[in-house]
PDB file of C-alpha atoms in Angstrom:
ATOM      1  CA  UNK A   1      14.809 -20.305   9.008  1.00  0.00           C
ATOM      2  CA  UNK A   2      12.084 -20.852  11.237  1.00  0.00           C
ATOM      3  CA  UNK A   3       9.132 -18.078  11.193  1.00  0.00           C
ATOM      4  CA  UNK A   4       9.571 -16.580  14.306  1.00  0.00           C
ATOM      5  CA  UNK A   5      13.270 -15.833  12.753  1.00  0.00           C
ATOM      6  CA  UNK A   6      11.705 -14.556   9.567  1.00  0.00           C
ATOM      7  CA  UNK A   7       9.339 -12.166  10.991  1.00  0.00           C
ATOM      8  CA  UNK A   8      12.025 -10.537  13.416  1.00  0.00           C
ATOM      9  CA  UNK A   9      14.104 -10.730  10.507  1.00  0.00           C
ATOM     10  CA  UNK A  10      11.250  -8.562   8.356  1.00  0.00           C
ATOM     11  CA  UNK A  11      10.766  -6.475  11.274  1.00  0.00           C
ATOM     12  CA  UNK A  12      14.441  -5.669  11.642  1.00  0.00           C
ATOM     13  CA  UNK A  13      14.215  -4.269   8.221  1.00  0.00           C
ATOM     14  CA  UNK A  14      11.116  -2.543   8.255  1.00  0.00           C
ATOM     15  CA  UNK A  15      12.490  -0.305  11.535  1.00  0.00           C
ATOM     16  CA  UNK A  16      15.704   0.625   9.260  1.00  0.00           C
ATOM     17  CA  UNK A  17      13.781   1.603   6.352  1.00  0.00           C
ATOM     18  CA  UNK A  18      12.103   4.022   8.998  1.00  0.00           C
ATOM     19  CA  UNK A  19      15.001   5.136  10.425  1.00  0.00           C
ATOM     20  CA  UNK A  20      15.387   3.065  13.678  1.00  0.00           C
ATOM     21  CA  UNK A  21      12.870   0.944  16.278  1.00  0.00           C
ATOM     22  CA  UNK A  22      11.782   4.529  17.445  1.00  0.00           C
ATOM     23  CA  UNK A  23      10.283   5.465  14.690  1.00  0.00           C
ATOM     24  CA  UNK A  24       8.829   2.023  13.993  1.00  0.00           C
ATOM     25  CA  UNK A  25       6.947   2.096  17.430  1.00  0.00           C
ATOM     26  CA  UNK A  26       5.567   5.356  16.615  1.00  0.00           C
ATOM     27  CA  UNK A  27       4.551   4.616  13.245  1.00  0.00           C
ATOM     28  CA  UNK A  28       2.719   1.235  14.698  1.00  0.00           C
ATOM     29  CA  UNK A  29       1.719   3.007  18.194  1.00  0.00           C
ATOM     30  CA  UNK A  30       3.683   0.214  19.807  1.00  0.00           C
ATOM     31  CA  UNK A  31       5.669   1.151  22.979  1.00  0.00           C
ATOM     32  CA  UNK A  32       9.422   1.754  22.362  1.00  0.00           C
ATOM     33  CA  UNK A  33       9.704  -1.438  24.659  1.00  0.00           C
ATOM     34  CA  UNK A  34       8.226  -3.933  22.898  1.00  0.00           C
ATOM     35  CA  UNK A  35       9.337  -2.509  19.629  1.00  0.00           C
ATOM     36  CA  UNK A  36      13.148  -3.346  20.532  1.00  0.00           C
ATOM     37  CA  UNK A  37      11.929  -6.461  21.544  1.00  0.00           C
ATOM     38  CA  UNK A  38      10.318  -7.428  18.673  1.00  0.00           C
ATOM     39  CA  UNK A  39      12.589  -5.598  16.093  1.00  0.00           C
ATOM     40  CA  UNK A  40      15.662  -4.523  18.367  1.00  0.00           C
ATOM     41  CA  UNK A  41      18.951  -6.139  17.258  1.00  0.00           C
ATOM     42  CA  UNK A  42      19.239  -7.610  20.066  1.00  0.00           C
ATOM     43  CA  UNK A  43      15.250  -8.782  19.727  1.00  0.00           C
ATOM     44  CA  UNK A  44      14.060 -11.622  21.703  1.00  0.00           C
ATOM     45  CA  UNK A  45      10.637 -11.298  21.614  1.00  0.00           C
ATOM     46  CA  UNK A  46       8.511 -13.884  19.007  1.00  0.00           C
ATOM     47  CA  UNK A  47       5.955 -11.869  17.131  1.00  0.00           C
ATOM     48  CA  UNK A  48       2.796 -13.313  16.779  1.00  0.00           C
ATOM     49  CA  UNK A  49       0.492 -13.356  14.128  1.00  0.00           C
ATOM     50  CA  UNK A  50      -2.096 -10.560  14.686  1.00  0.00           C
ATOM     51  CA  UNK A  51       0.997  -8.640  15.118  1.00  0.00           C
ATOM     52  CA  UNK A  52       2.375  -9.623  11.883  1.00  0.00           C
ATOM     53  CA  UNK A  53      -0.472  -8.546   9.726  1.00  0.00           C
ATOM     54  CA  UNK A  54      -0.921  -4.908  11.741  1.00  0.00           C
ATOM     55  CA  UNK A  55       2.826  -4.733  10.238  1.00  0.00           C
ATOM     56  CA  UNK A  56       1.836  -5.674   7.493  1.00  0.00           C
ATOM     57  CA  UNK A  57      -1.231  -3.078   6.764  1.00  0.00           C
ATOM     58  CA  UNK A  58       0.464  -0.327   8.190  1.00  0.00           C
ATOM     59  CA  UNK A  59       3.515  -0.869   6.109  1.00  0.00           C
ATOM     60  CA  UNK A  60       1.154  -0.967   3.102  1.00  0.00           C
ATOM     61  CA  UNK A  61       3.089  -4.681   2.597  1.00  0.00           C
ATOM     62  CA  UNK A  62       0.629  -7.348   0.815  1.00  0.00           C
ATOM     63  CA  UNK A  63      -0.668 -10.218   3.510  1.00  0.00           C
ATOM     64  CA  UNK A  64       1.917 -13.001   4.155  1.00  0.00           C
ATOM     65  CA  UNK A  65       4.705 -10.900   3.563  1.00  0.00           C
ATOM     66  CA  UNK A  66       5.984 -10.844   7.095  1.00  0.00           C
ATOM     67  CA  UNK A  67       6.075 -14.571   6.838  1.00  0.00           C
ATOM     68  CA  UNK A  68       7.912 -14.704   3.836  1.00  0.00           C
ATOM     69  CA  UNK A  69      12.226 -14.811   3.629  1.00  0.00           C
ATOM     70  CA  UNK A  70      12.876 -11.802   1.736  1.00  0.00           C
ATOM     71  CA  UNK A  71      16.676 -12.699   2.057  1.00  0.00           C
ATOM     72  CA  UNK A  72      17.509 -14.790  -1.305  1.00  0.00           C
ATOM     73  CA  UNK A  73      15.499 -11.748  -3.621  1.00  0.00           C
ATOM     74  CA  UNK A  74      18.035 -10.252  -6.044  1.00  0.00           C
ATOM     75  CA  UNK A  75      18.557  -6.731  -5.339  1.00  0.00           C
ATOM     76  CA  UNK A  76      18.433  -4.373  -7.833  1.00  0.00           C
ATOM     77  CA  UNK A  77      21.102  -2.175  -9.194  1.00  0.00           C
ATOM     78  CA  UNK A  78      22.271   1.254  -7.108  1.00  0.00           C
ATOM     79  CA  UNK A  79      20.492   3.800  -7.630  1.00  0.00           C
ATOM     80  CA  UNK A  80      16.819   1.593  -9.178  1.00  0.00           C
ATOM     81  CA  UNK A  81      14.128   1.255  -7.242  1.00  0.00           C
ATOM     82  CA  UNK A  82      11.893  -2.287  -7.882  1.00  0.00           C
ATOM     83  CA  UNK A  83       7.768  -1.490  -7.542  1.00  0.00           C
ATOM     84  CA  UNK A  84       5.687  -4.965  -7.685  1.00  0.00           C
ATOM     85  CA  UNK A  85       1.716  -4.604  -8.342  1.00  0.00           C
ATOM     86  CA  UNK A  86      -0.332  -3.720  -6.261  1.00  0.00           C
ATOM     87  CA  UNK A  87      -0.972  -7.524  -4.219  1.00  0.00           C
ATOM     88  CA  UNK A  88      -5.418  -6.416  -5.067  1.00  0.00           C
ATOM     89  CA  UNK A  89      -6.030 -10.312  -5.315  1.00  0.00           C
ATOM     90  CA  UNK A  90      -5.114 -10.760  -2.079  1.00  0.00           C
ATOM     91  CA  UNK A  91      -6.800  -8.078  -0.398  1.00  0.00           C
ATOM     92  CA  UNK A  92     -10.593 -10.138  -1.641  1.00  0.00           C
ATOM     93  CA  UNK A  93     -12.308 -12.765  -0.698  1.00  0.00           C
ATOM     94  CA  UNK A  94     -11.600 -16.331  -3.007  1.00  0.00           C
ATOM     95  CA  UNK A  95     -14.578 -15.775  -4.776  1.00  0.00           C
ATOM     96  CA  UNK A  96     -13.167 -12.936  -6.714  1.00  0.00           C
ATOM     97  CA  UNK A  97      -9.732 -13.961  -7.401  1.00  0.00           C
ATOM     98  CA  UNK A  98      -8.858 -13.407 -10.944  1.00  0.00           C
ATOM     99  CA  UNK A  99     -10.725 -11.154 -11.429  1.00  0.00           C
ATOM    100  CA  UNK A 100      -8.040  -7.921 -12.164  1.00  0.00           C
ATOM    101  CA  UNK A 101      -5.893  -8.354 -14.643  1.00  0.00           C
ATOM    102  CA  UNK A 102      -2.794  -6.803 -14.000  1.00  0.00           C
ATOM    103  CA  UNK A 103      -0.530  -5.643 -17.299  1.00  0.00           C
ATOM    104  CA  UNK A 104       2.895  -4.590 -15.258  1.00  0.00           C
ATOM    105  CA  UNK A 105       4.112  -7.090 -12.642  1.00  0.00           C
ATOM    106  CA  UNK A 106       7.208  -5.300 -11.433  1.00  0.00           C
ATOM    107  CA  UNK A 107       8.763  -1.948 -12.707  1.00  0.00           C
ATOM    108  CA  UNK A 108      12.070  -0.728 -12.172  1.00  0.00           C
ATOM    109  CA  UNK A 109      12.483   2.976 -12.323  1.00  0.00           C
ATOM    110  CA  UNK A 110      15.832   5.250 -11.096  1.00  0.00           C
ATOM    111  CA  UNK A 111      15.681   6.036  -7.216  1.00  0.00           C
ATOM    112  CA  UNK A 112      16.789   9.991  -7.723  1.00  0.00           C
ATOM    113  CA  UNK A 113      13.800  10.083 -10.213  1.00  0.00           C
ATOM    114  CA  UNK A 114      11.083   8.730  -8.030  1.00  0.00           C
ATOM    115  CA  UNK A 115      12.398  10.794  -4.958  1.00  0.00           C
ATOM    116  CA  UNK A 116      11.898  14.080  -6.936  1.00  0.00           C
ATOM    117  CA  UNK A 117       8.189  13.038  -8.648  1.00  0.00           C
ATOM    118  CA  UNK A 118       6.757  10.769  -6.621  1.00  0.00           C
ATOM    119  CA  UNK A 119       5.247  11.561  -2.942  1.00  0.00           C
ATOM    120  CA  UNK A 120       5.315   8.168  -1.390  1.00  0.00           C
ATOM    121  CA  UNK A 121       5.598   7.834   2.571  1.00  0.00           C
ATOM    122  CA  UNK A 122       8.823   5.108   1.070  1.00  0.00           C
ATOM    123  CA  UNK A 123      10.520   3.829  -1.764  1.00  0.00           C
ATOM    124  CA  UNK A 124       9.122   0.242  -0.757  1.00  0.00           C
ATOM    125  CA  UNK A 125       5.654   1.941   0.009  1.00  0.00           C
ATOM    126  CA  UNK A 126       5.390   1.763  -3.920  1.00  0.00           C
ATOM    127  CA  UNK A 127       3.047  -0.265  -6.106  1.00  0.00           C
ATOM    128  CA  UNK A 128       1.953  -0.505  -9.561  1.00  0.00           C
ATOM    129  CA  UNK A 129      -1.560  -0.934 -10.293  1.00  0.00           C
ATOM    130  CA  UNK A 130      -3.593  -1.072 -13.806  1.00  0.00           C
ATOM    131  CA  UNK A 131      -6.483   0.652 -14.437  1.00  0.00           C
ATOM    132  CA  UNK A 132      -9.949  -0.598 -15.265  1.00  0.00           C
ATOM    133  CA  UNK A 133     -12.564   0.963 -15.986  1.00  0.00           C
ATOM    134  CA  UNK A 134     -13.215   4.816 -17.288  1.00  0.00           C
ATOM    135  CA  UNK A 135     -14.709   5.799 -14.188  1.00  0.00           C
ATOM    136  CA  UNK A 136     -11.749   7.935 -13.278  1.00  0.00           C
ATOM    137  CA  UNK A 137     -11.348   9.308 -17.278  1.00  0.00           C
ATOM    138  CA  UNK A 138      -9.926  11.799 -18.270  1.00  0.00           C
ATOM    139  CA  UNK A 139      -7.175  11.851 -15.357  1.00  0.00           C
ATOM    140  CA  UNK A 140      -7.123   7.736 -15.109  1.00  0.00           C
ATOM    141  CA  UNK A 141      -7.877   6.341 -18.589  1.00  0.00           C
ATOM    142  CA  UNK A 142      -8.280   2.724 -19.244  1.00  0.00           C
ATOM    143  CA  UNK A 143      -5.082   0.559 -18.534  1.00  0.00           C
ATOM    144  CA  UNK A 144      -3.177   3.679 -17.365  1.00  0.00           C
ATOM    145  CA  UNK A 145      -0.775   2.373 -14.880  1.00  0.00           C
ATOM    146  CA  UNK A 146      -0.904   4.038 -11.114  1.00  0.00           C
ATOM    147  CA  UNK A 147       1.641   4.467  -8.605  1.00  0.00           C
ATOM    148  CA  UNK A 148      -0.165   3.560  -5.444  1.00  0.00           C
ATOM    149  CA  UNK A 149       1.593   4.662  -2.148  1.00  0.00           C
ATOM    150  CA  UNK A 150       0.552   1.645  -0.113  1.00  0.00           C
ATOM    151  CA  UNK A 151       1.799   3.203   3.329  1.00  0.00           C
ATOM    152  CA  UNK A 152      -1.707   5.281   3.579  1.00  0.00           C
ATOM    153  CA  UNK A 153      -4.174   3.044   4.601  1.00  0.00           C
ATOM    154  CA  UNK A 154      -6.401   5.553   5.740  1.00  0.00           C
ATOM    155  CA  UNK A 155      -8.411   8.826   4.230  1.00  0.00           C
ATOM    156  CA  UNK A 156      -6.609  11.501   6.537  1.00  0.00           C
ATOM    157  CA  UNK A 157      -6.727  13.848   3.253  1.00  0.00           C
ATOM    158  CA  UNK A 158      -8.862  14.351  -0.228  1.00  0.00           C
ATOM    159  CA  UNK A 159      -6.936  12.213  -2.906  1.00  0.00           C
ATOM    160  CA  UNK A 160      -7.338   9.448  -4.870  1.00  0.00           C
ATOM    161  CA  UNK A 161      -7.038   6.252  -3.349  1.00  0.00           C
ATOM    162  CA  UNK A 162      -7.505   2.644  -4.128  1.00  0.00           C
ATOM    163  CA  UNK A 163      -9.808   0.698  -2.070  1.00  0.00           C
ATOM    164  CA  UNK A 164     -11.444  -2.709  -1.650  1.00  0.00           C
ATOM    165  CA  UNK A 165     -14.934  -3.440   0.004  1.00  0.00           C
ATOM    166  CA  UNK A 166     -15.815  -7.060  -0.519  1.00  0.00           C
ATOM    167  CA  UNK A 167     -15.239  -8.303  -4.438  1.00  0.00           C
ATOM    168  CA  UNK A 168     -15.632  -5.536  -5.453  1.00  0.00           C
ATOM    169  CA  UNK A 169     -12.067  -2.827  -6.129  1.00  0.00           C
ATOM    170  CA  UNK A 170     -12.206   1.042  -6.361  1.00  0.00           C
ATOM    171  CA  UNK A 171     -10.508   3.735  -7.563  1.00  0.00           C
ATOM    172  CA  UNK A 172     -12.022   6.953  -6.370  1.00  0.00           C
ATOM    173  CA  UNK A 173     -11.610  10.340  -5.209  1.00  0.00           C
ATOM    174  CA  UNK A 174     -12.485  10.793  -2.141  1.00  0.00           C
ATOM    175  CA  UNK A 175     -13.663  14.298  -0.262  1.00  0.00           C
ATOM    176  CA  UNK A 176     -13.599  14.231   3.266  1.00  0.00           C
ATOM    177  CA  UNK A 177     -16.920  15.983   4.730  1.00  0.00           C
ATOM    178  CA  UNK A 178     -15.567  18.811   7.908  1.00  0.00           C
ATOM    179  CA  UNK A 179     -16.778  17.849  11.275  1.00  0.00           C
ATOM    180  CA  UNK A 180     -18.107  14.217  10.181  1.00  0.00           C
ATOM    181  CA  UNK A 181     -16.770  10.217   9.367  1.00  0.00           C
ATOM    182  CA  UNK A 182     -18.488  10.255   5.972  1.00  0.00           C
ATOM    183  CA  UNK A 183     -16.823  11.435   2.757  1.00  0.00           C
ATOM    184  CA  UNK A 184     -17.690  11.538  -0.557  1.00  0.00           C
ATOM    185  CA  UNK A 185     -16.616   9.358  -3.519  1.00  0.00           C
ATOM    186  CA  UNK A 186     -16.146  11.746  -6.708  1.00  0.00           C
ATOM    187  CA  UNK A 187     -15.661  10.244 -10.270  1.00  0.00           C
ATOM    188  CA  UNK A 188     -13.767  12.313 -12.803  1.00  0.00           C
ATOM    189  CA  UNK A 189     -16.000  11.178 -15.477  1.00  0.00           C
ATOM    190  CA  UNK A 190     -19.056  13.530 -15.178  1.00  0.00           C
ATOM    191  CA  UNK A 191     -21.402  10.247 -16.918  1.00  0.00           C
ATOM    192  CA  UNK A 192     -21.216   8.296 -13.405  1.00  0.00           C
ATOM    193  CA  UNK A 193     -22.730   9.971 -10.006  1.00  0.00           C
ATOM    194  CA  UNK A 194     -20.614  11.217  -6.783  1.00  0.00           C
ATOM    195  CA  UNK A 195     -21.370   8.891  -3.681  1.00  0.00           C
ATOM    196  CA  UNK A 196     -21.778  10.110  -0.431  1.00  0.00           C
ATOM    197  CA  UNK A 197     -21.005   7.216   2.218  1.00  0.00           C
ATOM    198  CA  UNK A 198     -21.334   8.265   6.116  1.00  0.00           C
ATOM    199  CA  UNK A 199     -18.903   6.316   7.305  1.00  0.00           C
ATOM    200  CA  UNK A 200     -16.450   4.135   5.566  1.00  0.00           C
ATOM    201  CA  UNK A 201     -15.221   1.610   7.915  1.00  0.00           C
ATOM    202  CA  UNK A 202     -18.651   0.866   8.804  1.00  0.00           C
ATOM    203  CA  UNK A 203     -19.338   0.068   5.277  1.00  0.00           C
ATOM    204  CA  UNK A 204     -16.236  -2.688   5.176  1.00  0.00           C
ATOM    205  CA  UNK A 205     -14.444   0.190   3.006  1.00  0.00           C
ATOM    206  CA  UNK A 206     -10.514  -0.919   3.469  1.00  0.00           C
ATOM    207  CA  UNK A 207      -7.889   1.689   1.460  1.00  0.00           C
ATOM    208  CA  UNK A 208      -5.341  -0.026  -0.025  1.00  0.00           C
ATOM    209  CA  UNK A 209      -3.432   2.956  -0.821  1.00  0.00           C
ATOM    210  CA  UNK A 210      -3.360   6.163  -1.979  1.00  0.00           C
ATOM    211  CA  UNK A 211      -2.603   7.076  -6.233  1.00  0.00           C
ATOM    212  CA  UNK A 212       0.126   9.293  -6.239  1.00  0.00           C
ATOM    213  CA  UNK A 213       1.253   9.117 -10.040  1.00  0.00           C
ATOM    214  CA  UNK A 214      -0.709   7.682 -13.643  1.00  0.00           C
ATOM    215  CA  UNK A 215       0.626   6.685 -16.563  1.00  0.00           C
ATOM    216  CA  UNK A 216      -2.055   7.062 -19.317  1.00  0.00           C
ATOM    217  CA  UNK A 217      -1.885   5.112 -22.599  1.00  0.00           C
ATOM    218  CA  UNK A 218      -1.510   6.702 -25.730  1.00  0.00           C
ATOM    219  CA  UNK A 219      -1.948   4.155 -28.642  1.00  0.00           C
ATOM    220  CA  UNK A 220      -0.260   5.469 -31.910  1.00  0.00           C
TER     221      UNK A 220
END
């Protein structure tokens, strides 16, 4: 399968999980033309690879996935819904790979379940992500694991979100400040300081996602 194949492929699926190429345009701001061409059935439009990773980040899908066959992966029993971790490794630079260690690589959990806890923008929005830290304590304890909703990439409300900026990886709420770009980052844990940043994207701030559940550790 050659890689223009793949991607249209990826695409193809992507536009169904959204309910159509409509949708898929809007969600990308693409034009309802090029969308069918690129992710149409009857598609004959290459997509190239700029393209592929806006897919990619507004699909919350880790980089490379667009260019990856997805079509030998054994699906999982009806009704269970398979959430990989959070892809944080590849979001940094080389010089601070393996440097979060993840305890969960994938998680299964029952589709009916998630759909009534969880609000995720999708079921293959989902991520799993460890905790570090006790920044975030008493709501995100050390090695709680987090359901991260990887289809925000953007602070369009106050929440918890994960986000990257260089090395270095954050988990933070974040308050939005009326009338301006900046927001605030609040910790939980009243030992370390709020930070007030004027405008995130400025500071190389990317979101990875936004928290939407936590599992916290209890050790008996």
């Amino acid at each position: 399968m050659t890689i223009e194949h793949t991607r249209r492929t990826n695409a193809q699926s992507l536009a169904a999980q959204v309910g159509g190429v409509t949708p898929f345009a809007i969600k990308l701001g693409l034009s309802k033309q090029y969308a069918y061409r690129i992710a149409g059935q009857k598609a004959d439009k290459g997509i190239g690879h700029n393209v592929a990773r806006r897919i990619e980040e507004v699909f919350g899908m880790p980089a490379g996935w667009m260019d990856a066959d997805h079509s030998a992966r054994v699906a999982p029993a009806d009704g269970v819904v398979e959430i990989p971790a959070l892809d944080v490794l590849g979001s940094m630079p080389l010089s601070a790979k393996g440097e979060h260690d993840q305890a969960v690589n994938m998680m299964r959990a029952n589709r009916e379940w998630i759909r009534a806890n969880v609000p995720a923008t999708s079921f293959d929005a989902l991520a799993v992500l460890t905790a570090a830290g006790d920044s975030m304590a008493p709501t995100i304890g050390e090695g709680a694991l987090m359901l991260v909703d990887r289809g925000v990439t953007s602070i369009k409300s106050d929440a918890i979100y994960v986000m990257v900026q260089g090395e270095s990886l954050y988990v933070k709420r974040v308050q939005r400040k009326i009338g301006a770009k900046g927001v605030t980052f609040l910790s939980d844990n009243p030992r370390y300081a709020a930070v007030d940043v004027d405008d995130p994207a400025a500071a190389g701030l990317r979101v990875l996602g936004r928290v939407v559940l936590v599992w916290n550790p209890s050790r008996l």
